């Protein structure tokens, strides 16, 4: 074998050392020219690029802001903040009652609705006329009388009737059964004596009509040897003495129902089942008290029943005491209202007043003392003509959850508050300032919340940090994913060429054809339908974005490798007998790297934009996970954008800065990687 | 000093087979038209039957016009591209019979220096790595001597040690070509194809590189195939010279003899174009008419007959035989036919004429 070069050269070196000890100094020796390593060179070029340095500084800030700062920030991304607020709350409503309510005598039936509806209007008209009484005629022809007792109590009477006669008309009497030889009478129809024999003989004689007592009965054959019997009254059928033609004319003038006067007496006409009955109004029957008074029990827990109320009203009208359920009460008039005392007790048991005071919720559980105080104040107001008045009162307090607070003895915690009464067209509203515990939504920037809170009462600054985490994470994962996929696919296509290249490039074409937005929108809807957890959703979003994005990288890598593969240095690499693997990784990949880094860095910005867009459209990362996109989305309406600039401006700035910074760094890297760049 | 080394090398050579490289009837066709099955139907005959051999420690020059197939020959010899036909023996081993892995292991023995020093160096690798990576890959020297070895090689090629960490773009063309030479040399090759190694360089650098190659050859007993279109360079460096025209070897001889007395009309025309550094010298140039015919559609008969100043009728119909016309001198031209051969050629010509006449009918 030949001698190795190495040995030959070594010998020569030795010989040279012997001959010349002097060291030569050449112009570009390392002692004169500082030689930087390739990494140092790239770094040096990078840091001399001002924009790139600015970009890196922004990015470092963003990373610290998103990944480290939240550790030291006291609030979490989904922490909801509350606030105490003094807000004016409607406590109660007071109103002078002018609706009349009926309290019935024991055992009395309620009146017909047509009467009930007319009660208040009738009383109003009585008051207007200055009369003492009035009448109401029901749709059925019954006459009711109302009499005044005092300003607020009226008595309702029903009329007593004495039947005078009935007039004409055909009605079914009953069914005659030929087998039993008896009439089965209809309800409400009184038996007519001797009718059965008459009908039996009429059927024998095959007659269809019989007359008995001035009434004509017609017989109609039915099924199963049964006969329907109809009665037809003829003319005026008086129960007593006849009253003559003038009376009969008045009856027919009145029609089927109503009342008329004749000969100093009142008569009422009623029609029931084709039979018109004329009755004389003989007297009146007490039914109920009508009143505008409202009953307030002194003790809130006492429920006053109708029996008590009727008895109380009765006592007021008759000026006596009363007893209900074995307990006796007395009534006395104080100022404008009546107060009921239990016998032997000095404290009021209940009070009657035309001024009704109810809670704003409609419940009648305000304490009587407050009601009385309110009445007092309202009287003063009415007297002085003022529209508002104020007084202090102890009000039960509510806690954070809107429930009443109790002290250790189980008593309600009360605090003195100022109650305001406002008169508004005769209805009085009681308002009070109360401490309310609220979710602190859309709080303006303050010491506690540097950029305020959002619509859910979460700290915007904390969400900006956590949102940055998600945005940066998505960007990096997606870009790394698509770069790996793209480099592998593009590398294979470019290096091996032929049908492999063709196949992969057609795949790339297909991926280019896929409209990514519709797919992402459909996916978002699908995830919504599947009710996916926010973090799973995030992971899937990253995978899908990565898979949709690799085609561009693959194309770039393939193009780069195709051109590099034809370069002479690749032939040289083959000529010096390098393995395929080494040829790819030390000759091809480093030459693709710069472009790859530049596109990847620029793509990072793009992915952040895409992610924000998707989140903004509600298709990406979901609430309560914060991302910059969802944060802007939460104030996306025109009004909200105007009102809550302190939310979307900082977030928008963050997005903008990050994307710009990524682009700066990408450009800086491209310039730094290019060894021919002189700058 | 170098004489000593040469002697040492020669004495250390146990089996001193004379021919390092033997090329037999090498053909390389490039398809330019393909049918639907992807098979070539029309070809560029870049190398159309070339045969030669190179003795150890000598340099063979390969000259010819641009596009005559010199570089293709060089690359096909190294199997950087596949042959169409023929045989290439390196130290008696047919390079095309080797498997891929065997070929890879064989690579260090046969190296190439490329024409363009700018594109043949990987721009992202430092010089030390460019020179050294294959050394490491093939285990040319033990790992602990690696750095020193690269330094020595670089010094031998006129590069400084501190150039190791620099990148190719920081060097001038001449320095880059030295890097290429160092890369080839570092693998301890026996045979180097120099594919126009100096054509991209200016004249002063050319001389440096040529002298470097020559000194290295003397020192390491290298064998070169020196491809060039520059005749004076070839004359300077080569022991033997082959002249190519349109994919064929038309003449081959020892350099001195060839330059003294060229036989083939093409060689004559080519050599008449060498400038002589004497203003009073009246150049007697043979001007070739037209340009080189397309290798995709070469002329019938002698490929050179369209431009030959001494063209005969038979040249148009019969391809001349490439043979040893004088001892050590090979040529493919009807001018040097023996009478016997002429008779045969005439016969063939008549036949070809007949065939042509029939075809035109």
PDB file of C-alpha atoms in Angstrom, chain B residues 87-348:
ATOM      1  CA  UNK B  87     -16.529   0.101 -18.880  1.00  0.00           C
ATOM      2  CA  UNK B  88     -14.522   2.136 -16.387  1.00  0.00           C
ATOM      3  CA  UNK B  89     -11.815   0.305 -14.482  1.00  0.00           C
ATOM      4  CA  UNK B  90     -10.095   1.975 -11.574  1.00  0.00           C
ATOM      5  CA  UNK B  91      -7.179  -0.087 -10.354  1.00  0.00           C
ATOM      6  CA  UNK B  92      -8.727  -2.910 -12.315  1.00  0.00           C
ATOM      7  CA  UNK B  93     -12.144  -2.652 -10.614  1.00  0.00           C
ATOM      8  CA  UNK B  94     -15.177  -1.822 -12.700  1.00  0.00           C
ATOM      9  CA  UNK B  95     -16.701   1.105 -10.877  1.00  0.00           C
ATOM     10  CA  UNK B  96     -20.148   0.448 -12.305  1.00  0.00           C
ATOM     11  CA  UNK B  97     -20.244  -3.068 -10.900  1.00  0.00           C
ATOM     12  CA  UNK B  98     -19.987  -1.815  -7.318  1.00  0.00           C
ATOM     13  CA  UNK B  99     -22.948  -1.604  -4.957  1.00  0.00           C
ATOM     14  CA  UNK B 100     -23.843   1.775  -3.512  1.00  0.00           C
ATOM     15  CA  UNK B 101     -22.108   1.131  -0.217  1.00  0.00           C
ATOM     16  CA  UNK B 102     -19.014  -0.278  -1.922  1.00  0.00           C
ATOM     17  CA  UNK B 103     -18.942   2.732  -4.183  1.00  0.00           C
ATOM     18  CA  UNK B 104     -19.186   5.037  -1.174  1.00  0.00           C
ATOM     19  CA  UNK B 105     -16.199   3.276   0.388  1.00  0.00           C
ATOM     20  CA  UNK B 106     -14.309   3.531  -2.891  1.00  0.00           C
ATOM     21  CA  UNK B 107     -14.990   7.272  -3.196  1.00  0.00           C
ATOM     22  CA  UNK B 108     -11.890   8.482  -1.299  1.00  0.00           C
ATOM     23  CA  UNK B 109      -9.611   6.875  -3.888  1.00  0.00           C
ATOM     24  CA  UNK B 110     -11.111   8.801  -6.752  1.00  0.00           C
ATOM     25  CA  UNK B 111     -11.694  12.483  -6.285  1.00  0.00           C
ATOM     26  CA  UNK B 112     -12.822  15.418  -8.347  1.00  0.00           C
ATOM     27  CA  UNK B 113     -12.028  19.113  -8.330  1.00  0.00           C
ATOM     28  CA  UNK B 114     -14.881  21.120  -9.735  1.00  0.00           C
ATOM     29  CA  UNK B 115     -14.769  23.890 -12.223  1.00  0.00           C
ATOM     30  CA  UNK B 116     -16.713  26.427 -10.109  1.00  0.00           C
ATOM     31  CA  UNK B 117     -15.154  26.980  -6.676  1.00  0.00           C
ATOM     32  CA  UNK B 118     -18.091  29.176  -5.681  1.00  0.00           C
ATOM     33  CA  UNK B 119     -20.906  26.698  -5.984  1.00  0.00           C
ATOM     34  CA  UNK B 120     -18.991  23.576  -5.043  1.00  0.00           C
ATOM     35  CA  UNK B 121     -18.513  24.578  -1.407  1.00  0.00           C
ATOM     36  CA  UNK B 122     -21.405  24.265   1.028  1.00  0.00           C
ATOM     37  CA  UNK B 123     -22.047  27.843   2.172  1.00  0.00           C
ATOM     38  CA  UNK B 124     -23.107  26.932   5.699  1.00  0.00           C
ATOM     39  CA  UNK B 125     -20.105  24.876   6.706  1.00  0.00           C
ATOM     40  CA  UNK B 126     -16.796  26.227   7.969  1.00  0.00           C
ATOM     41  CA  UNK B 127     -13.782  25.363   5.867  1.00  0.00           C
ATOM     42  CA  UNK B 128     -12.357  22.920   8.411  1.00  0.00           C
ATOM     43  CA  UNK B 129     -15.594  20.997   8.351  1.00  0.00           C
ATOM     44  CA  UNK B 130     -15.791  21.019   4.556  1.00  0.00           C
ATOM     45  CA  UNK B 131     -12.338  19.483   4.317  1.00  0.00           C
ATOM     46  CA  UNK B 132     -12.686  17.246   7.323  1.00  0.00           C
ATOM     47  CA  UNK B 133     -16.149  15.783   7.270  1.00  0.00           C
ATOM     48  CA  UNK B 134     -15.373  13.073   4.746  1.00  0.00           C
ATOM     49  CA  UNK B 135     -12.065  12.372   6.480  1.00  0.00           C
ATOM     50  CA  UNK B 136     -13.998  11.611   9.626  1.00  0.00           C
ATOM     51  CA  UNK B 137     -16.638   9.696   7.721  1.00  0.00           C
ATOM     52  CA  UNK B 138     -14.123   7.395   6.106  1.00  0.00           C
ATOM     53  CA  UNK B 139     -11.771   7.230   9.052  1.00  0.00           C
ATOM     54  CA  UNK B 140      -8.750   8.330   7.039  1.00  0.00           C
ATOM     55  CA  UNK B 141      -6.797   9.286  10.163  1.00  0.00           C
ATOM     56  CA  UNK B 142      -7.298   8.393  13.829  1.00  0.00           C
ATOM     57  CA  UNK B 143      -9.576  10.756  15.720  1.00  0.00           C
ATOM     58  CA  UNK B 144      -6.801  12.264  17.874  1.00  0.00           C
ATOM     59  CA  UNK B 145      -4.791  13.286  14.814  1.00  0.00           C
ATOM     60  CA  UNK B 146      -7.759  14.680  12.978  1.00  0.00           C
ATOM     61  CA  UNK B 147      -7.213  18.363  13.732  1.00  0.00           C
ATOM     62  CA  UNK B 148      -3.522  18.244  12.980  1.00  0.00           C
ATOM     63  CA  UNK B 149      -4.155  16.359   9.799  1.00  0.00           C
ATOM     64  CA  UNK B 150      -6.603  18.952   8.520  1.00  0.00           C
ATOM     65  CA  UNK B 151      -4.083  21.649   9.387  1.00  0.00           C
ATOM     66  CA  UNK B 152      -1.353  19.851   7.501  1.00  0.00           C
ATOM     67  CA  UNK B 153      -3.507  19.304   4.457  1.00  0.00           C
ATOM     68  CA  UNK B 154      -4.522  22.930   4.483  1.00  0.00           C
ATOM     69  CA  UNK B 155      -0.927  24.029   4.753  1.00  0.00           C
ATOM     70  CA  UNK B 156       0.022  21.704   1.936  1.00  0.00           C
ATOM     71  CA  UNK B 157      -2.608  23.400  -0.206  1.00  0.00           C
ATOM     72  CA  UNK B 158      -1.448  26.871   0.763  1.00  0.00           C
ATOM     73  CA  UNK B 159      -4.129  27.635   3.341  1.00  0.00           C
ATOM     74  CA  UNK B 160      -3.564  28.859   6.882  1.00  0.00           C
ATOM     75  CA  UNK B 161      -4.659  27.028   9.977  1.00  0.00           C
ATOM     76  CA  UNK B 162      -6.921  29.837  11.130  1.00  0.00           C
ATOM     77  CA  UNK B 163      -8.922  29.545   7.931  1.00  0.00           C
ATOM     78  CA  UNK B 164     -10.524  26.480   9.420  1.00  0.00           C
ATOM     79  CA  UNK B 165     -13.317  28.348  11.161  1.00  0.00           C
ATOM     80  CA  UNK B 166     -14.087  30.628   8.285  1.00  0.00           C
ATOM     81  CA  UNK B 167     -16.837  30.259   5.796  1.00  0.00           C
ATOM     82  CA  UNK B 168     -16.347  29.835   2.037  1.00  0.00           C
ATOM     83  CA  UNK B 169     -17.843  33.225   1.241  1.00  0.00           C
ATOM     84  CA  UNK B 170     -14.976  34.873   3.098  1.00  0.00           C
ATOM     85  CA  UNK B 171     -12.428  33.568   0.601  1.00  0.00           C
ATOM     86  CA  UNK B 172     -11.280  34.608  -2.817  1.00  0.00           C
ATOM     87  CA  UNK B 173     -11.718  32.373  -5.853  1.00  0.00           C
ATOM     88  CA  UNK B 174      -8.151  31.077  -5.705  1.00  0.00           C
ATOM     89  CA  UNK B 175      -8.402  30.288  -2.028  1.00  0.00           C
ATOM     90  CA  UNK B 176     -11.677  28.505  -2.608  1.00  0.00           C
ATOM     91  CA  UNK B 177     -10.132  26.394  -5.289  1.00  0.00           C
ATOM     92  CA  UNK B 178      -7.384  25.508  -2.817  1.00  0.00           C
ATOM     93  CA  UNK B 179     -10.113  24.478  -0.385  1.00  0.00           C
ATOM     94  CA  UNK B 180     -11.594  22.257  -3.101  1.00  0.00           C
ATOM     95  CA  UNK B 181      -8.185  20.758  -3.724  1.00  0.00           C
ATOM     96  CA  UNK B 182      -7.613  20.275   0.003  1.00  0.00           C
ATOM     97  CA  UNK B 183     -10.990  18.579   0.299  1.00  0.00           C
ATOM     98  CA  UNK B 184     -10.125  16.181  -2.504  1.00  0.00           C
ATOM     99  CA  UNK B 185      -6.618  15.623  -1.239  1.00  0.00           C
ATOM    100  CA  UNK B 186      -7.590  15.026   2.376  1.00  0.00           C
ATOM    101  CA  UNK B 187      -9.202  11.735   1.394  1.00  0.00           C
ATOM    102  CA  UNK B 188      -5.853  10.336   0.334  1.00  0.00           C
ATOM    103  CA  UNK B 189      -6.896   9.744  -3.287  1.00  0.00           C
ATOM    104  CA  UNK B 190      -4.925   8.034  -6.013  1.00  0.00           C
ATOM    105  CA  UNK B 191      -6.729   9.581  -8.895  1.00  0.00           C
ATOM    106  CA  UNK B 192      -8.190  13.041  -9.239  1.00  0.00           C
ATOM    107  CA  UNK B 193     -10.400  14.316 -12.010  1.00  0.00           C
ATOM    108  CA  UNK B 194      -9.618  18.002 -12.383  1.00  0.00           C
ATOM    109  CA  UNK B 195     -12.677  19.341 -14.164  1.00  0.00           C
ATOM    110  CA  UNK B 196     -11.390  22.654 -15.530  1.00  0.00           C
ATOM    111  CA  UNK B 197     -10.060  23.625 -12.128  1.00  0.00           C
ATOM    112  CA  UNK B 198      -8.574  26.908 -13.262  1.00  0.00           C
ATOM    113  CA  UNK B 199     -10.949  28.158 -15.905  1.00  0.00           C
ATOM    114  CA  UNK B 200     -12.847  30.333 -13.390  1.00  0.00           C
ATOM    115  CA  UNK B 201      -9.704  31.966 -12.100  1.00  0.00           C
ATOM    116  CA  UNK B 202      -7.547  34.796 -13.281  1.00  0.00           C
ATOM    117  CA  UNK B 203      -4.221  34.007 -14.892  1.00  0.00           C
ATOM    118  CA  UNK B 204      -1.925  34.606 -11.900  1.00  0.00           C
ATOM    119  CA  UNK B 205      -4.096  32.409  -9.706  1.00  0.00           C
ATOM    120  CA  UNK B 206      -4.262  29.822 -12.470  1.00  0.00           C
ATOM    121  CA  UNK B 207      -0.499  29.506 -12.352  1.00  0.00           C
ATOM    122  CA  UNK B 208      -0.555  29.134  -8.578  1.00  0.00           C
ATOM    123  CA  UNK B 209      -3.132  26.385  -8.724  1.00  0.00           C
ATOM    124  CA  UNK B 210      -1.443  24.571 -11.593  1.00  0.00           C
ATOM    125  CA  UNK B 211       1.882  24.675  -9.808  1.00  0.00           C
ATOM    126  CA  UNK B 212       0.199  23.504  -6.635  1.00  0.00           C
ATOM    127  CA  UNK B 213      -1.362  20.573  -8.463  1.00  0.00           C
ATOM    128  CA  UNK B 214       1.963  19.700 -10.031  1.00  0.00           C
ATOM    129  CA  UNK B 215       3.873  19.861  -6.791  1.00  0.00           C
ATOM    130  CA  UNK B 216       1.237  17.767  -5.059  1.00  0.00           C
ATOM    131  CA  UNK B 217       1.396  15.244  -7.849  1.00  0.00           C
ATOM    132  CA  UNK B 218       5.119  14.947  -7.485  1.00  0.00           C
ATOM    133  CA  UNK B 219       4.847  14.729  -3.747  1.00  0.00           C
ATOM    134  CA  UNK B 220       2.030  12.220  -3.528  1.00  0.00           C
ATOM    135  CA  UNK B 221       2.356  10.382  -6.829  1.00  0.00           C
ATOM    136  CA  UNK B 222      -1.143  11.425  -7.846  1.00  0.00           C
ATOM    137  CA  UNK B 223      -2.786  10.613 -11.111  1.00  0.00           C
ATOM    138  CA  UNK B 224      -4.787  13.375 -12.791  1.00  0.00           C
ATOM    139  CA  UNK B 225      -7.319  13.530 -15.521  1.00  0.00           C
ATOM    140  CA  UNK B 226      -6.984  17.190 -16.377  1.00  0.00           C
ATOM    141  CA  UNK B 227      -9.987  18.466 -18.281  1.00  0.00           C
ATOM    142  CA  UNK B 228      -9.518  21.838 -19.873  1.00  0.00           C
ATOM    143  CA  UNK B 229     -10.141  23.854 -22.967  1.00  0.00           C
ATOM    144  CA  UNK B 230      -7.041  25.873 -22.296  1.00  0.00           C
ATOM    145  CA  UNK B 231      -4.329  24.270 -24.416  1.00  0.00           C
ATOM    146  CA  UNK B 232      -1.377  26.046 -22.900  1.00  0.00           C
ATOM    147  CA  UNK B 233      -2.375  24.895 -19.425  1.00  0.00           C
ATOM    148  CA  UNK B 234      -2.770  21.373 -20.705  1.00  0.00           C
ATOM    149  CA  UNK B 235       0.581  21.506 -22.402  1.00  0.00           C
ATOM    150  CA  UNK B 236       2.137  22.663 -19.164  1.00  0.00           C
ATOM    151  CA  UNK B 237       0.688  20.005 -16.879  1.00  0.00           C
ATOM    152  CA  UNK B 238      -0.101  16.937 -18.976  1.00  0.00           C
ATOM    153  CA  UNK B 239       1.971  13.924 -19.876  1.00  0.00           C
ATOM    154  CA  UNK B 240      -0.494  12.703 -22.457  1.00  0.00           C
ATOM    155  CA  UNK B 241      -3.335  14.557 -24.144  1.00  0.00           C
ATOM    156  CA  UNK B 242      -6.622  13.366 -25.596  1.00  0.00           C
ATOM    157  CA  UNK B 243      -8.563  15.572 -27.987  1.00  0.00           C
ATOM    158  CA  UNK B 244     -12.330  15.242 -28.028  1.00  0.00           C
ATOM    159  CA  UNK B 245     -14.781  16.371 -30.612  1.00  0.00           C
ATOM    160  CA  UNK B 246     -18.537  15.911 -30.320  1.00  0.00           C
ATOM    161  CA  UNK B 247     -18.393  13.049 -27.844  1.00  0.00           C
ATOM    162  CA  UNK B 248     -15.573  11.208 -29.564  1.00  0.00           C
ATOM    163  CA  UNK B 249     -11.890  11.000 -28.919  1.00  0.00           C
ATOM    164  CA  UNK B 250     -10.274  12.100 -32.177  1.00  0.00           C
ATOM    165  CA  UNK B 251      -6.618  12.061 -31.191  1.00  0.00           C
ATOM    166  CA  UNK B 252      -4.461  10.881 -28.345  1.00  0.00           C
ATOM    167  CA  UNK B 253      -0.726  11.134 -27.885  1.00  0.00           C
ATOM    168  CA  UNK B 254       2.105  12.176 -25.609  1.00  0.00           C
ATOM    169  CA  UNK B 255       1.913  15.876 -24.992  1.00  0.00           C
ATOM    170  CA  UNK B 256       5.220  16.766 -26.619  1.00  0.00           C
ATOM    171  CA  UNK B 257       4.535  14.801 -29.768  1.00  0.00           C
ATOM    172  CA  UNK B 258       1.019  16.037 -30.084  1.00  0.00           C
ATOM    173  CA  UNK B 259       2.003  19.656 -29.759  1.00  0.00           C
ATOM    174  CA  UNK B 260       4.962  19.142 -32.097  1.00  0.00           C
ATOM    175  CA  UNK B 261       2.959  17.469 -34.811  1.00  0.00           C
ATOM    176  CA  UNK B 262      -0.793  17.265 -34.555  1.00  0.00           C
ATOM    177  CA  UNK B 263      -2.273  14.644 -36.885  1.00  0.00           C
ATOM    178  CA  UNK B 264      -6.025  15.163 -36.903  1.00  0.00           C
ATOM    179  CA  UNK B 265      -7.290  18.194 -38.835  1.00  0.00           C
ATOM    180  CA  UNK B 266      -9.342  19.261 -35.800  1.00  0.00           C
ATOM    181  CA  UNK B 267      -6.296  19.121 -33.567  1.00  0.00           C
ATOM    182  CA  UNK B 268      -4.379  21.134 -36.121  1.00  0.00           C
ATOM    183  CA  UNK B 269      -7.117  23.753 -36.195  1.00  0.00           C
ATOM    184  CA  UNK B 270      -7.289  23.791 -32.436  1.00  0.00           C
ATOM    185  CA  UNK B 271      -3.549  24.170 -31.940  1.00  0.00           C
ATOM    186  CA  UNK B 272      -3.287  26.866 -34.554  1.00  0.00           C
ATOM    187  CA  UNK B 273      -5.417  29.006 -32.241  1.00  0.00           C
ATOM    188  CA  UNK B 274      -2.816  28.976 -29.432  1.00  0.00           C
ATOM    189  CA  UNK B 275      -1.551  32.531 -29.123  1.00  0.00           C
ATOM    190  CA  UNK B 276       2.173  32.995 -29.316  1.00  0.00           C
ATOM    191  CA  UNK B 277       3.679  35.713 -27.154  1.00  0.00           C
ATOM    192  CA  UNK B 278       5.624  37.249 -30.039  1.00  0.00           C
ATOM    193  CA  UNK B 279       4.229  40.292 -31.822  1.00  0.00           C
ATOM    194  CA  UNK B 280       6.194  39.571 -34.970  1.00  0.00           C
ATOM    195  CA  UNK B 281       4.932  36.049 -35.259  1.00  0.00           C
ATOM    196  CA  UNK B 282       2.475  35.666 -38.093  1.00  0.00           C
ATOM    197  CA  UNK B 283      -0.176  33.283 -36.914  1.00  0.00           C
ATOM    198  CA  UNK B 284      -1.119  30.696 -39.466  1.00  0.00           C
ATOM    199  CA  UNK B 285      -4.558  29.959 -38.139  1.00  0.00           C
ATOM    200  CA  UNK B 286      -6.842  27.352 -39.545  1.00  0.00           C
ATOM    201  CA  UNK B 287     -10.273  28.915 -39.200  1.00  0.00           C
ATOM    202  CA  UNK B 288     -13.024  26.394 -38.539  1.00  0.00           C
ATOM    203  CA  UNK B 289     -16.229  27.267 -40.286  1.00  0.00           C
ATOM    204  CA  UNK B 290     -19.532  27.103 -38.506  1.00  0.00           C
ATOM    205  CA  UNK B 291     -20.031  25.945 -35.000  1.00  0.00           C
ATOM    206  CA  UNK B 292     -19.988  22.560 -33.391  1.00  0.00           C
ATOM    207  CA  UNK B 293     -22.941  20.446 -34.672  1.00  0.00           C
ATOM    208  CA  UNK B 294     -25.678  19.430 -32.269  1.00  0.00           C
ATOM    209  CA  UNK B 295     -24.731  16.285 -30.381  1.00  0.00           C
ATOM    210  CA  UNK B 296     -28.417  15.328 -30.559  1.00  0.00           C
ATOM    211  CA  UNK B 297     -28.194  15.109 -34.317  1.00  0.00           C
ATOM    212  CA  UNK B 298     -24.541  14.494 -35.261  1.00  0.00           C
ATOM    213  CA  UNK B 299     -23.491  14.450 -38.932  1.00  0.00           C
ATOM    214  CA  UNK B 300     -23.119  11.150 -40.733  1.00  0.00           C
ATOM    215  CA  UNK B 301     -19.695   9.672 -41.444  1.00  0.00           C
ATOM    216  CA  UNK B 302     -16.872  11.551 -39.780  1.00  0.00           C
ATOM    217  CA  UNK B 303     -18.495  13.909 -37.300  1.00  0.00           C
ATOM    218  CA  UNK B 304     -15.956  16.579 -38.135  1.00  0.00           C
ATOM    219  CA  UNK B 305     -16.450  16.493 -41.931  1.00  0.00           C
ATOM    220  CA  UNK B 306     -18.807  19.503 -41.925  1.00  0.00           C
ATOM    221  CA  UNK B 307     -16.008  21.745 -40.715  1.00  0.00           C
ATOM    222  CA  UNK B 308     -12.916  19.871 -41.906  1.00  0.00           C
ATOM    223  CA  UNK B 309     -10.504  21.697 -44.210  1.00  0.00           C
ATOM    224  CA  UNK B 310      -9.295  18.425 -45.675  1.00  0.00           C
ATOM    225  CA  UNK B 311     -12.648  16.779 -46.098  1.00  0.00           C
ATOM    226  CA  UNK B 312     -12.871  13.953 -48.674  1.00  0.00           C
ATOM    227  CA  UNK B 313     -15.961  12.355 -50.080  1.00  0.00           C
ATOM    228  CA  UNK B 314     -15.618   9.209 -48.004  1.00  0.00           C
ATOM    229  CA  UNK B 315     -15.552  11.305 -44.855  1.00  0.00           C
ATOM    230  CA  UNK B 316     -19.204  12.142 -45.506  1.00  0.00           C
ATOM    231  CA  UNK B 317     -20.279   8.502 -45.464  1.00  0.00           C
ATOM    232  CA  UNK B 318     -17.903   6.438 -43.404  1.00  0.00           C
ATOM    233  CA  UNK B 319     -16.967   6.909 -39.785  1.00  0.00           C
ATOM    234  CA  UNK B 320     -13.173   6.773 -39.409  1.00  0.00           C
ATOM    235  CA  UNK B 321     -11.694   4.181 -37.068  1.00  0.00           C
ATOM    236  CA  UNK B 322      -9.911   5.342 -33.896  1.00  0.00           C
ATOM    237  CA  UNK B 323      -6.640   3.483 -33.984  1.00  0.00           C
ATOM    238  CA  UNK B 324      -2.938   3.675 -33.318  1.00  0.00           C
ATOM    239  CA  UNK B 325      -1.627   5.238 -36.513  1.00  0.00           C
ATOM    240  CA  UNK B 326       1.936   5.560 -35.271  1.00  0.00           C
ATOM    241  CA  UNK B 327       3.508   4.033 -32.166  1.00  0.00           C
ATOM    242  CA  UNK B 328       1.937   5.787 -29.176  1.00  0.00           C
ATOM    243  CA  UNK B 329      -0.242   7.956 -31.367  1.00  0.00           C
ATOM    244  CA  UNK B 330      -3.935   7.357 -31.744  1.00  0.00           C
ATOM    245  CA  UNK B 331      -6.089   9.142 -34.241  1.00  0.00           C
ATOM    246  CA  UNK B 332      -9.485   8.836 -35.922  1.00  0.00           C
ATOM    247  CA  UNK B 333      -9.093  10.195 -39.443  1.00  0.00           C
ATOM    248  CA  UNK B 334      -9.306   8.770 -42.964  1.00  0.00           C
ATOM    249  CA  UNK B 335      -6.143  10.656 -43.867  1.00  0.00           C
ATOM    250  CA  UNK B 336      -4.071   8.064 -42.060  1.00  0.00           C
ATOM    251  CA  UNK B 337      -5.817   4.988 -43.456  1.00  0.00           C
ATOM    252  CA  UNK B 338      -3.727   2.219 -44.918  1.00  0.00           C
ATOM    253  CA  UNK B 339      -4.466   1.241 -48.540  1.00  0.00           C
ATOM    254  CA  UNK B 340      -6.237  -1.866 -47.366  1.00  0.00           C
ATOM    255  CA  UNK B 341      -8.475   0.104 -45.148  1.00  0.00           C
ATOM    256  CA  UNK B 342      -9.161   2.643 -47.876  1.00  0.00           C
ATOM    257  CA  UNK B 343     -10.483  -0.102 -50.073  1.00  0.00           C
ATOM    258  CA  UNK B 344     -12.836  -1.226 -47.382  1.00  0.00           C
ATOM    259  CA  UNK B 345     -13.910   2.329 -46.684  1.00  0.00           C
ATOM    260  CA  UNK B 346     -14.613   2.925 -50.371  1.00  0.00           C
ATOM    261  CA  UNK B 347     -16.753  -0.181 -50.436  1.00  0.00           C
ATOM    262  CA  UNK B 348     -18.710   0.992 -47.454  1.00  0.00           C
TER     263      UNK B 348
END
